[in-house]
Coordinates of C-alpha atoms in Angstrom, one line a residue:
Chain A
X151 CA 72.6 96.9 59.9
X152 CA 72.7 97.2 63.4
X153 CA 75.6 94.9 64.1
X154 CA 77.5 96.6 61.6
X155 CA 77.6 100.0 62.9
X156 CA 78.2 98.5 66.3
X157 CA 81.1 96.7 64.3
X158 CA 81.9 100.3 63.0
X159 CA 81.9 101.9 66.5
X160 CA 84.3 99.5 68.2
X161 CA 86.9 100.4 64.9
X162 CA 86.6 103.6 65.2
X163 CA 87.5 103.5 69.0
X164 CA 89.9 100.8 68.6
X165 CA 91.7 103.5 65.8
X166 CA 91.1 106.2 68.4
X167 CA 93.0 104.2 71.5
X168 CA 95.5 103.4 68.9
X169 CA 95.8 107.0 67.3
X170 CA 95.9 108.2 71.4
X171 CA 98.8 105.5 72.0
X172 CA 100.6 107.2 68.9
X173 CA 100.3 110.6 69.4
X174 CA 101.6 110.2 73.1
X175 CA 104.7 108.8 71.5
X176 CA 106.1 112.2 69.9
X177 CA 108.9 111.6 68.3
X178 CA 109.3 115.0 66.4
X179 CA 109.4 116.6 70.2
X180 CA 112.3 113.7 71.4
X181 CA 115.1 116.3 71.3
X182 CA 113.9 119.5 71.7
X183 CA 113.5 121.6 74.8
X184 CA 112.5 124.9 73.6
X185 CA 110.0 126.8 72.6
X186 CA 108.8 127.0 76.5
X187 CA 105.7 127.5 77.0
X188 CA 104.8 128.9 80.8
X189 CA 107.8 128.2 81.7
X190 CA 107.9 124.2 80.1
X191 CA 108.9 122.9 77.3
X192 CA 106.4 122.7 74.5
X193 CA 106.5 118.5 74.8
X194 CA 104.9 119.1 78.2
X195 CA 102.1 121.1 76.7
X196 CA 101.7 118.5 74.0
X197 CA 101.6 115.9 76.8
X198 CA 99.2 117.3 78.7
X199 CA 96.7 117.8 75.9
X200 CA 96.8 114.3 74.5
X201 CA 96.1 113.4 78.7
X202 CA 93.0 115.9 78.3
X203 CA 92.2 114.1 75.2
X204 CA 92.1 110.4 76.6
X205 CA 89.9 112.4 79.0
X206 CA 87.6 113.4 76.0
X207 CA 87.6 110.1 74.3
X208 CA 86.3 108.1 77.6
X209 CA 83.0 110.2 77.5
X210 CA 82.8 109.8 74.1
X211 CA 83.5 105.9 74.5
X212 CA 81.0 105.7 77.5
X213 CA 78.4 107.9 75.6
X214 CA 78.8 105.5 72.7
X215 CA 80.1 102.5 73.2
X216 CA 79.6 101.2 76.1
X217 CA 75.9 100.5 76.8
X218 CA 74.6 99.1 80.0
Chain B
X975 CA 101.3 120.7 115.2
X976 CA 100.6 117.7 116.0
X977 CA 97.2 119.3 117.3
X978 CA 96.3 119.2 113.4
X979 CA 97.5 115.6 113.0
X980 CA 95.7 114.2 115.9
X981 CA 92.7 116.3 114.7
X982 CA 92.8 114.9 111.3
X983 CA 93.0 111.1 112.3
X984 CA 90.4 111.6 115.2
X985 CA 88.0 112.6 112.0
X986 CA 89.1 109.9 110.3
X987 CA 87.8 107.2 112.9
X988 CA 84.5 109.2 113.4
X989 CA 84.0 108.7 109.7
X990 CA 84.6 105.1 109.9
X991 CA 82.5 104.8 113.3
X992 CA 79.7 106.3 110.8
X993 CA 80.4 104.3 108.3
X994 CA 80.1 101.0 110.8
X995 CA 76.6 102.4 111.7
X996 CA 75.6 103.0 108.3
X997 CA 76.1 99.9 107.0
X998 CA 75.3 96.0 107.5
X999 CA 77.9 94.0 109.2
X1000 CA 77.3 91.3 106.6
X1001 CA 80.4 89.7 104.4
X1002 CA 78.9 91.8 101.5
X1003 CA 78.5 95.1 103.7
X1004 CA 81.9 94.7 105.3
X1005 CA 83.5 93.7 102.9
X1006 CA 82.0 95.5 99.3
X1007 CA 80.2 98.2 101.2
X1008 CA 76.9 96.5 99.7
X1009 CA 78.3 97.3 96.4
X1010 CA 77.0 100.3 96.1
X1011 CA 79.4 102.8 95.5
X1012 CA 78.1 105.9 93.4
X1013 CA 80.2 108.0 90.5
X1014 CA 81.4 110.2 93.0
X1015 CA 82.2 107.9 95.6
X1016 CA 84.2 105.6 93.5
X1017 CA 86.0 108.2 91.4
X1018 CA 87.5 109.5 94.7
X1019 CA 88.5 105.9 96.2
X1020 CA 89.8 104.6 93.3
X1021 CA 91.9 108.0 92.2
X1022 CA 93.2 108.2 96.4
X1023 CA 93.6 104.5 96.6
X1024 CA 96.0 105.0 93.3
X1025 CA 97.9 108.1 94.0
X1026 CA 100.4 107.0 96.9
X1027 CA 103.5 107.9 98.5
X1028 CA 105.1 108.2 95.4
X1029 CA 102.9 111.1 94.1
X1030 CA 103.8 112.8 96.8
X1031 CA 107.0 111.9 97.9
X1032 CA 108.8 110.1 94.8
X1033 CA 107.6 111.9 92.2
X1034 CA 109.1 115.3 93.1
X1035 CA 112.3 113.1 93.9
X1036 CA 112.4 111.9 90.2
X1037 CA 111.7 115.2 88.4
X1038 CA 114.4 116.9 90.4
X1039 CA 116.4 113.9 88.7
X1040 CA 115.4 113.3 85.4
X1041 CA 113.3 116.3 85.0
X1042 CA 110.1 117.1 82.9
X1043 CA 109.9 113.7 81.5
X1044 CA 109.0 112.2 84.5
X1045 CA 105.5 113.7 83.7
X1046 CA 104.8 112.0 80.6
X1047 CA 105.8 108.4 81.7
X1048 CA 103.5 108.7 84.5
X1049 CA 100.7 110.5 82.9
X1050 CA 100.2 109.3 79.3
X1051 CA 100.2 105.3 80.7
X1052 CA 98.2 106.4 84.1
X1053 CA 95.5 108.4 82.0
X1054 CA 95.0 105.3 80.1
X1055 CA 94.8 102.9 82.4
X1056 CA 90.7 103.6 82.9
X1057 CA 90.5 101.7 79.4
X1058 CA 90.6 98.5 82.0
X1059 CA 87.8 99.7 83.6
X1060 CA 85.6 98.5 81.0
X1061 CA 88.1 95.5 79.7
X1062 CA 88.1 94.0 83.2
X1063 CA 86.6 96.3 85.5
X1064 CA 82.9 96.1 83.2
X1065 CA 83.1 92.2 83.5
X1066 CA 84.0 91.9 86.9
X1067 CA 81.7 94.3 88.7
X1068 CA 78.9 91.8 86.4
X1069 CA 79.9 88.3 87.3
X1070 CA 80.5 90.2 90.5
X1071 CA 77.2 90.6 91.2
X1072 CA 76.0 87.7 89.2
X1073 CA 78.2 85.3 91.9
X1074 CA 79.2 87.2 94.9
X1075 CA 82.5 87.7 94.2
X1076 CA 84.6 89.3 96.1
X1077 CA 88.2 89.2 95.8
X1078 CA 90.3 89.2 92.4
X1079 CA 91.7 85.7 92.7
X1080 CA 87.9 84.2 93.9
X1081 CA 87.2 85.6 89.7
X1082 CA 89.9 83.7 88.3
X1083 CA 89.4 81.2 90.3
X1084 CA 86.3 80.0 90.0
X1085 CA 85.9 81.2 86.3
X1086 CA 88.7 79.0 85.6
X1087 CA 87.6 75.9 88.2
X1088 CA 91.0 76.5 89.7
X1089 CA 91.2 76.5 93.2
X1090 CA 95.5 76.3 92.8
X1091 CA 95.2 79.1 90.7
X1092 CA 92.6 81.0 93.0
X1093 CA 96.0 80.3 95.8
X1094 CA 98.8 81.5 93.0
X1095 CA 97.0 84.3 91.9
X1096 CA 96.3 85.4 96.0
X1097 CA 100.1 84.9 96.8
X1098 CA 101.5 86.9 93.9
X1099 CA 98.8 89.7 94.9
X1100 CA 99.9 89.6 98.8
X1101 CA 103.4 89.3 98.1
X1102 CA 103.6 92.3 96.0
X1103 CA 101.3 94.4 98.1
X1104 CA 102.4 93.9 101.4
X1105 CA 106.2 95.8 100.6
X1106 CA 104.4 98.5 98.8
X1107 CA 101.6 98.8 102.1
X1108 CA 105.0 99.2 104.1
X1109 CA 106.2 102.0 101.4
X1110 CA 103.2 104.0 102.7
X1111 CA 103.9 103.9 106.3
X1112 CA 107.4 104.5 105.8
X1113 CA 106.2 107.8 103.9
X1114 CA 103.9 108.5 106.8
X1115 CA 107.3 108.4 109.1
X1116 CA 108.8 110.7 107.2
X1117 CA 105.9 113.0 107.1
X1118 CA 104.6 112.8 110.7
X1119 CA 109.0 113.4 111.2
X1120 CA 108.9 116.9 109.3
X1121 CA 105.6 118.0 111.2
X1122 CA 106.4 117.1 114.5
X1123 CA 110.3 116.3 114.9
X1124 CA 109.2 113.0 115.6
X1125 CA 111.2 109.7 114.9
X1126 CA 109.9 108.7 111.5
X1127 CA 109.7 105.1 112.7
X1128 CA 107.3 106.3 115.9
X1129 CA 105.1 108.3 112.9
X1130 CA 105.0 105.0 111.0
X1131 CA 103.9 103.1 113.6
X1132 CA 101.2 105.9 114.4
X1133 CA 100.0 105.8 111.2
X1134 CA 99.7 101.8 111.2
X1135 CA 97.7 101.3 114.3
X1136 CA 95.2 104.2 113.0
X1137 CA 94.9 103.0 109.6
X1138 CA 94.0 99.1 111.4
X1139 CA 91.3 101.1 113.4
X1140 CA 89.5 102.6 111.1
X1141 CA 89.8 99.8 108.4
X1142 CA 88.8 97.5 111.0
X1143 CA 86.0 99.4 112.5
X1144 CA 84.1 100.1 108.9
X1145 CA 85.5 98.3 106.5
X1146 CA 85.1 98.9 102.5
X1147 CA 82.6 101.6 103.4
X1148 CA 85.0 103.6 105.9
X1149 CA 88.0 102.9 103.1
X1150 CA 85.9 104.6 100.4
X1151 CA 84.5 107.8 103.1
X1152 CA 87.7 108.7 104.2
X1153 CA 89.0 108.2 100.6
X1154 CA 86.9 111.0 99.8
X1155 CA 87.9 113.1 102.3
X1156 CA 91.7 112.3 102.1
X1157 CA 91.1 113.1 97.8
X1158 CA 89.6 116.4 98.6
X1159 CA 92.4 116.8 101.0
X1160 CA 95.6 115.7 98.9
X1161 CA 94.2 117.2 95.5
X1162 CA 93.6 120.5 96.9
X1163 CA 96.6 120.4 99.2
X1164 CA 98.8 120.1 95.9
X1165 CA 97.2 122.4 94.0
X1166 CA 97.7 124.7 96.7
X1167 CA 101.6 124.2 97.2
X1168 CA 102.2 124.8 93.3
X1169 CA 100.7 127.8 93.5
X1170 CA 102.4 129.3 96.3
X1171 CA 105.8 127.9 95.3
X1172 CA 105.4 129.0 91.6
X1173 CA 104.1 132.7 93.1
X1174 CA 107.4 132.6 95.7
X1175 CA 109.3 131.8 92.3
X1176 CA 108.2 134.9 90.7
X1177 CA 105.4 132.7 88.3
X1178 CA 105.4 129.7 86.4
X1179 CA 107.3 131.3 83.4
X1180 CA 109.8 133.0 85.6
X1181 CA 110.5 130.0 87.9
X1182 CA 110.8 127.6 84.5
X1183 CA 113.1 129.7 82.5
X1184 CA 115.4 129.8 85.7
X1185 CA 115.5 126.3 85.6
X1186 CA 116.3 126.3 82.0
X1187 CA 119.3 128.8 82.1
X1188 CA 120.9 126.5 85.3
X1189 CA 120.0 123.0 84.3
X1190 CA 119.1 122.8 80.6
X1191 CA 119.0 118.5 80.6
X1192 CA 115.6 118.9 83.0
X1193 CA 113.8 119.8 79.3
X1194 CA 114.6 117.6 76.8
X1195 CA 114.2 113.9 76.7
X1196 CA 117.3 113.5 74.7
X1197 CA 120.3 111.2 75.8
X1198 CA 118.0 110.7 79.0
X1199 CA 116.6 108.0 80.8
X1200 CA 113.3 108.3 79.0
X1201 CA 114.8 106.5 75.6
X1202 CA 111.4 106.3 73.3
X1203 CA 111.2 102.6 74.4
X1204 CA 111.2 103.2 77.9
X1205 CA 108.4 106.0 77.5
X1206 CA 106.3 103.0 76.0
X1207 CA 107.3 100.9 78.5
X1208 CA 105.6 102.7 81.5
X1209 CA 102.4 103.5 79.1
X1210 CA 101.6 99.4 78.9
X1211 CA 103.0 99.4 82.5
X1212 CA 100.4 101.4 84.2
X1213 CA 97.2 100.4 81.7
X1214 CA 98.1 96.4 82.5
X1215 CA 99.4 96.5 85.9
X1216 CA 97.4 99.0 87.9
X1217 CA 94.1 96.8 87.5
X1218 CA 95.9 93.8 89.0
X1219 CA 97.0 95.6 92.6
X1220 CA 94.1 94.1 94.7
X1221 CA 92.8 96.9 96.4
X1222 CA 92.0 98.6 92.9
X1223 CA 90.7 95.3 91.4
X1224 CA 88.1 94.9 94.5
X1225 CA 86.9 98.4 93.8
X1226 CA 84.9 97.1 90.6
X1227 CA 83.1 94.5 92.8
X1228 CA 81.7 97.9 95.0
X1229 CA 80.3 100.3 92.2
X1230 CA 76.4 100.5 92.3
X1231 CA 75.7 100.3 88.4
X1232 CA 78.0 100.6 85.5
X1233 CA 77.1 104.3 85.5
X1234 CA 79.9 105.1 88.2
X1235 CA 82.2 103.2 86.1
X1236 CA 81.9 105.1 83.2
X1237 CA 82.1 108.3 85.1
X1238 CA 85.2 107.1 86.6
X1239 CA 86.8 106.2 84.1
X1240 CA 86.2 109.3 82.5
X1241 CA 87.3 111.9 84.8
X1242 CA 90.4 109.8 85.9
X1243 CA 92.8 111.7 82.9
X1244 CA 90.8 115.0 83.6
X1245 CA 92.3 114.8 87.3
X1246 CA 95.9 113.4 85.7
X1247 CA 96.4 116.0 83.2
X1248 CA 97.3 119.0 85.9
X1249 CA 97.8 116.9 88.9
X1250 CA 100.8 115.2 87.9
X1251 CA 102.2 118.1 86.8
X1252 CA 102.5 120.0 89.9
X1253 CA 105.3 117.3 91.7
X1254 CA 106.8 117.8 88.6
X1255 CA 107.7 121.5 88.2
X1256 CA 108.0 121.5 92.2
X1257 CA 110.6 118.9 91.6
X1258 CA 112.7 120.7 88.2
X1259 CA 111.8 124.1 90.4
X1260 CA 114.4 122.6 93.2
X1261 CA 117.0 121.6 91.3
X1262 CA 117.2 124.8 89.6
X1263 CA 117.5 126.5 92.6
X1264 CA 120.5 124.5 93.8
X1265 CA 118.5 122.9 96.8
X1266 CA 119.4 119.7 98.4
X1267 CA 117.5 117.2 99.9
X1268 CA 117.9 113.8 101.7
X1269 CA 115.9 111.1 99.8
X1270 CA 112.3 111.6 98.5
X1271 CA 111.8 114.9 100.4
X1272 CA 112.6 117.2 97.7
X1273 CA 108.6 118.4 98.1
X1274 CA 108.9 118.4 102.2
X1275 CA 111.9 121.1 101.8
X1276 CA 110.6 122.7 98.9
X1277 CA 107.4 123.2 101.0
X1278 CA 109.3 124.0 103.8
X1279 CA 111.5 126.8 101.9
X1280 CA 108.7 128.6 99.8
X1281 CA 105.4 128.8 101.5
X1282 CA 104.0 129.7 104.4
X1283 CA 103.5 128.1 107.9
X1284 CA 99.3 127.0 107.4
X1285 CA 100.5 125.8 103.7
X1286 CA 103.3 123.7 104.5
X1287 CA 100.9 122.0 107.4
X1288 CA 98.3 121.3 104.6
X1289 CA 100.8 120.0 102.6
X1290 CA 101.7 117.4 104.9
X1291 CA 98.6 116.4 105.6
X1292 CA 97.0 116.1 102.3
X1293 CA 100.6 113.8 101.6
X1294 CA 99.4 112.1 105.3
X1295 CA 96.2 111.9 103.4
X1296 CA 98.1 110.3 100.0
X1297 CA 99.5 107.8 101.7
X1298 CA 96.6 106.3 104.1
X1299 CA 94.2 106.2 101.3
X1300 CA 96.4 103.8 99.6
X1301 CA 97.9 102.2 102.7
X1302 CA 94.1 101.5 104.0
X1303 CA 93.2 100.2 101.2
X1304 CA 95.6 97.9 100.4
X1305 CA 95.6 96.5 104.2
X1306 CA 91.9 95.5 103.7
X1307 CA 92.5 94.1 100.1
X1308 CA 94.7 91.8 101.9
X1309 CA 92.9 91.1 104.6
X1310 CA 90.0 90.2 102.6
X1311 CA 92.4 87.9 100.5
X1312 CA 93.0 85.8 103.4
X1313 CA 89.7 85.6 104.5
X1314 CA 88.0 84.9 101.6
X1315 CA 90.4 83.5 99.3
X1316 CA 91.6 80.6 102.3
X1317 CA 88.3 80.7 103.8
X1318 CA 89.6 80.8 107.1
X1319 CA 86.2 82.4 108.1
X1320 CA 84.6 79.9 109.9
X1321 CA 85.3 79.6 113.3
X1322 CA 84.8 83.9 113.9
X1323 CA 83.0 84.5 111.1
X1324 CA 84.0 86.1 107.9
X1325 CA 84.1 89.5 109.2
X1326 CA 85.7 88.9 112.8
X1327 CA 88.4 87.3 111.4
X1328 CA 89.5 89.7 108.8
X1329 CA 89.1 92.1 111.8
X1330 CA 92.0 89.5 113.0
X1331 CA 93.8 89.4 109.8
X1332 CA 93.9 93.1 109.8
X1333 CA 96.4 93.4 113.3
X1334 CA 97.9 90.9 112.2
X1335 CA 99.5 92.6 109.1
X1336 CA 99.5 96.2 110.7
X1337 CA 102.2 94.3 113.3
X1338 CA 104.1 93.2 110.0
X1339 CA 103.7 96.1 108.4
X1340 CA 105.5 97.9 111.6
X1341 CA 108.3 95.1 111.4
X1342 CA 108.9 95.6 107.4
X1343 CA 108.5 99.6 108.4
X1344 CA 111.9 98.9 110.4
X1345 CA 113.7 97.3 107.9
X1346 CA 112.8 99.6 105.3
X1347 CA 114.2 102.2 107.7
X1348 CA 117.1 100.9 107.6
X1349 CA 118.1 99.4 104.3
X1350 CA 116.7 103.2 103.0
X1351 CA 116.0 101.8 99.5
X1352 CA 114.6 104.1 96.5
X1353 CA 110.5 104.1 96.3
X1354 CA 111.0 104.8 92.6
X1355 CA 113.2 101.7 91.6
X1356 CA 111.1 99.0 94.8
X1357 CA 108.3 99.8 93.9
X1358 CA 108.5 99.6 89.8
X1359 CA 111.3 96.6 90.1
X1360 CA 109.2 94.6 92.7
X1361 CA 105.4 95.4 92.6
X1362 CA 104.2 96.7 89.1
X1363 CA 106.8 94.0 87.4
X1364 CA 105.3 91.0 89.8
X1365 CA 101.7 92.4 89.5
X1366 CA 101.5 93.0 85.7
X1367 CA 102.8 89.5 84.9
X1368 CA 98.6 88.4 86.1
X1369 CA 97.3 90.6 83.7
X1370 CA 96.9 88.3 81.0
X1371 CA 95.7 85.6 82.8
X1372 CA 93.0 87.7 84.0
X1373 CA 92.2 88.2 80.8
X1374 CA 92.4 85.3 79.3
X1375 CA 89.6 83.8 82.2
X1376 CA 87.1 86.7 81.1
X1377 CA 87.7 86.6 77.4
X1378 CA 89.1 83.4 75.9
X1379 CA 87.5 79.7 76.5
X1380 CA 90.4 77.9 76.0
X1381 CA 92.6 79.6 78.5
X1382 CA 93.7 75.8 80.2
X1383 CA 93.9 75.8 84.2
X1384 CA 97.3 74.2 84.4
X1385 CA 99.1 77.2 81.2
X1386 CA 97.9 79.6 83.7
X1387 CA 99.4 78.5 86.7
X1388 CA 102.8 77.7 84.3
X1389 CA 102.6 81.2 82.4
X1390 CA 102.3 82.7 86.1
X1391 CA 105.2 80.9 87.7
X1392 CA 107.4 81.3 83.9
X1393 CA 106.5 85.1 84.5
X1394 CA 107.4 85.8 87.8
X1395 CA 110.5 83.8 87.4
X1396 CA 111.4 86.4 84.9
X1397 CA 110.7 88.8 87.8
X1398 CA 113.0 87.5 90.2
X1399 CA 115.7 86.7 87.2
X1400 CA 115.5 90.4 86.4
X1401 CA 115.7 91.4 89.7
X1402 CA 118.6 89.5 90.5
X1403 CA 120.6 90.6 87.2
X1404 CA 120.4 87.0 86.2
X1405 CA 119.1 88.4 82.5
X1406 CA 120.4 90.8 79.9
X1407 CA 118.6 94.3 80.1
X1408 CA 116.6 94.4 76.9
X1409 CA 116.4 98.4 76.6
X1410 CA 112.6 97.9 78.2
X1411 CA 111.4 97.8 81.6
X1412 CA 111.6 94.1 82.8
X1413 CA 107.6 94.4 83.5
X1414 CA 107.2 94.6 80.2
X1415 CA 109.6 91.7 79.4
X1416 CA 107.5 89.9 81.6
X1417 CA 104.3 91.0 80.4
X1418 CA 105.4 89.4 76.9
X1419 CA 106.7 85.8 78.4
X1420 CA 103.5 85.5 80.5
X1421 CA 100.9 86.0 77.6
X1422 CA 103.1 84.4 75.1
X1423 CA 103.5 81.4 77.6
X1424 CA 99.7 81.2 78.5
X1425 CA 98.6 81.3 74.6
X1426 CA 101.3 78.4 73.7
X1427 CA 100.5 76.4 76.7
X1428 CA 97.0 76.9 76.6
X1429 CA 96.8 75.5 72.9
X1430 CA 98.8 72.5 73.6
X1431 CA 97.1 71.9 76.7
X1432 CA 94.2 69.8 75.5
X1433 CA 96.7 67.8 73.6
X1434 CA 99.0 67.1 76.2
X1435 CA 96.5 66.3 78.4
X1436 CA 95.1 63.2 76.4
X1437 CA 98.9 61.9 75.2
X1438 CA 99.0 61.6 79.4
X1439 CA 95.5 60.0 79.8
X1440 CA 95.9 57.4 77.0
X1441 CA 99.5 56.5 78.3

């Protein structure tokens, strides 16, 4: 039981990394330079949230994944 | 203000005459500072060790070029990178400790029983960090130039002969003290100069929307440089070749417990997300506003132009700061190369001859310094073409020693050389550009190479024994 949720933790951060990898690729933004938002283009805010949420997903992955 | 300057380095070598005292004069104490690097300690080398002359200098540079995009290829792929800390950096800092390791290539080396490999993998590393340890102190000239109306050259010389003081006075634990206070000094220092230059501008909104009515291109990714595969490009880039620059690799060996990896790795994108951005907007911000610049010293005039006196002089010396943190770092990753790695320590002793090794390359460094003077090539373009491509093309041998058992000795040593041949191939425009960066190109052959060659190895290896 244990090994399997262990198995099941290392998916799910394994889909995270992935889904992070994705997201950073925003296609639907590629050509666009307006709305701007504080004086940027929206990209740049979508950018620097996925940045704050690799941020989010290493404390999650050190809370929960990697053990000492 | 060159009061300030000499102020600022004369702290510098008190910190590293501390750090002497401090600490034992041992290989491990010189060399690892006894391992024992806590989560604030190593947070701040690693993070100044990694942010160089190009966060100050280039990256403003390549904004005012290509514009907003520049932050995303260096962001997304650097805020990532930490993933390695627990892919390689976990498993290094253990077998670390488990066998005294203390240089990248004495890991693969001896995990693999390879002492050819040990050699290859030490000669890639020095001849890929020795140009970019000269990129530094050619920054330095240029900085130490706008402060004092100095000759750049003179500054990088300066800067040299301090950086082989302190480096050789404390070692590993004087690197990682001053790191700290060059981090506190180049993060705030940034900070800072965004805020004044976006208040001189009128605001962030103001001084964006400018931009935007002048030089529309700056915003959108489209018919740019940044093509979707080159955005991905930099992203494996920076996660695969950042680990492999020896004076980030030995940091793993010096964390206490894994407890300051994990908090390292986990503030790293914290410190990315709005600390990249600032070169950025400074650098879009200038070429709305029609100014001009010689090479990489779009921030220096923007600094100049739109802040006051006492923030311009912090400026300058939290990029000062930038660019020693990286430059010391890298001078004692090398020096420790040589001394461990050739074990050429026995006739001073381990540490008195790195002391050696350590003049030695500072007069190098101050002989490439005046070559890079005068060929004036682009930090962008050397130091992506020539280090991150050579560096990267290790990664999955590295990876192969810590995680696969039938990674063969003699595939690595052939995926290495096949890899960097692709290097210098590339380099040369001896290949056809495949719409990626050639890093990545290389990346590819190298693990491809090392998996073929590694299963075939075995195989070979009897036909040769039974004929």
């Amino acid at each position: 039981m244990t090994e399997l949720s262990e198995k099941r933790k290392r998916m799910i951060f394994a889909g995270g990394l992935v889904l992070l990898v994705a997201l950073s690729m925003d296609f639907w933004n590629w050509t666009s330079a307006v709305p701007l938002v504080l004086g940027m283009p929206f990209w740049v805010i979508w950018n620097i949230l996925i940045v704050l949420a690799t941020g989010f997903y290493f404390l999650m992955f050190s809370l929960y994944l990697w053990r000492n | 203000m060159l009061v300030l300057v000499i102020v600022y380095l004369i702290v510098l070598l008190i910190l590293s005459l501390l750090a002497e005292k401090m600490g034992k004069r041992d290989s491990e104490g010189y060399f690892l500072a006894g391992r024992s690097f806590g989560p604030i300690l190593l947070f701040f080398t690693m993070a100044a060790t990694n942010f160089s002359a190009f966060f100050f200098l280039g990256f403003a540079d390549a904004a005012y070029t290509y514009g907003f995009g520049e932050y995303g290829v260096m962001a997304l792929g650097t805020a990532l990178m930490p993933i390695m800390f627990y892919v390689i950096g976990r498993k290094a800092w253990k077998l670390g400790k488990e066998k005294g390791y203390t240089t990248a290539p004495e890991l693969v080396g001896k995990e693999m029983k390879s002492r050819g490999l040990r050699i290859l993998v030490m000669s890639v590393m020095i001849v890929f960090t020795l140009p970019y340890l000269a990129v530094q102190a050619v920054g330095a000239g240029y900085i130490i130039s706008a402060l004092s109306g100095t000759d750049a050259f003179i500054g990088a010389v300066i800067v040299s002969i301090v950086i082989g003081l302190y480096v050789s006075m404390g070692g590993m634990r004087a690197s990682g003290w001053t790191d700290v206070l060059q981090g506190v000094l180049m993060f705030s220092a940034m900070l800072i100069a965004g805020i004044f230059i976006a208040g001189a501008l009128g605001g962030f909104s103001a001084a964006g929307e400018s931009t935007y009515r002048s030089n529309p291109e700056l915003f959108t990714r489209a018919g740019s440089f940044f093509t979707p595969s080159i955005w991905l490009s930099f992203m494996v880039l920076w996660i695969f070749a950042d680990p492999m620059f020896p004076q980030m690799f030995s940091r793993f060996y010096t964390a206490k417990s894994e407890k300051s990896l994990k908090w390292t790795m986990t503030l790293y994108p914290f410190l990315i997300a709005f600390l990249f951005l600032i070169p950025v907007l400074i650098g879009v911000w200038a070429k709305g506003l029609g100014i001009s610049a010689p090479k990489n010293q779009v921030m220096i005039v923007m600094v100049q132009n739109y802040t006051p006196p006492w923030v311009f002089y912090l400026v300058m010396l939290g990029a000062l700061s930038a660019l020693m943190s990286t430059a010391d770092s890298q001078l004692f990753a090398v020096s420790t190369m040589f001394v461990r790695d050739l074990n050429i320590g026995k006739r001073f002793g381990e540490v008195g001859t790195s002391v050696l090794v350590t003049w030695a390359i500072v007069a190098g460094t101050i002989a490439y310094s005046a070559y890079f003077f005068g060929s004036k090539a682009d930090i962008m373009g050397f130091l992506v073409k020539n280090a991150f491509s050579g560096l990267v093309v290790l990664a999955p041998v590295f990876l192969g020693a810590l995680y696969w058992k039938g990674t063969g000795r003699l595939s690595a040593i052939a995926s290495i050389l096949i890899g960097e041949s692709y290097v210098v191939l590339a380099g040369m425009k001896k290949v056809p550009n495949l719409g990626v960066l050639d890093g990545i190109v290389a990346l590819v052959i190298t693990a491809v190479s090392l998996i073929l060659l590694s299963l075939a190895e075995p195989r070979l290896t009897d036909v040769f024994e039974k004929s």
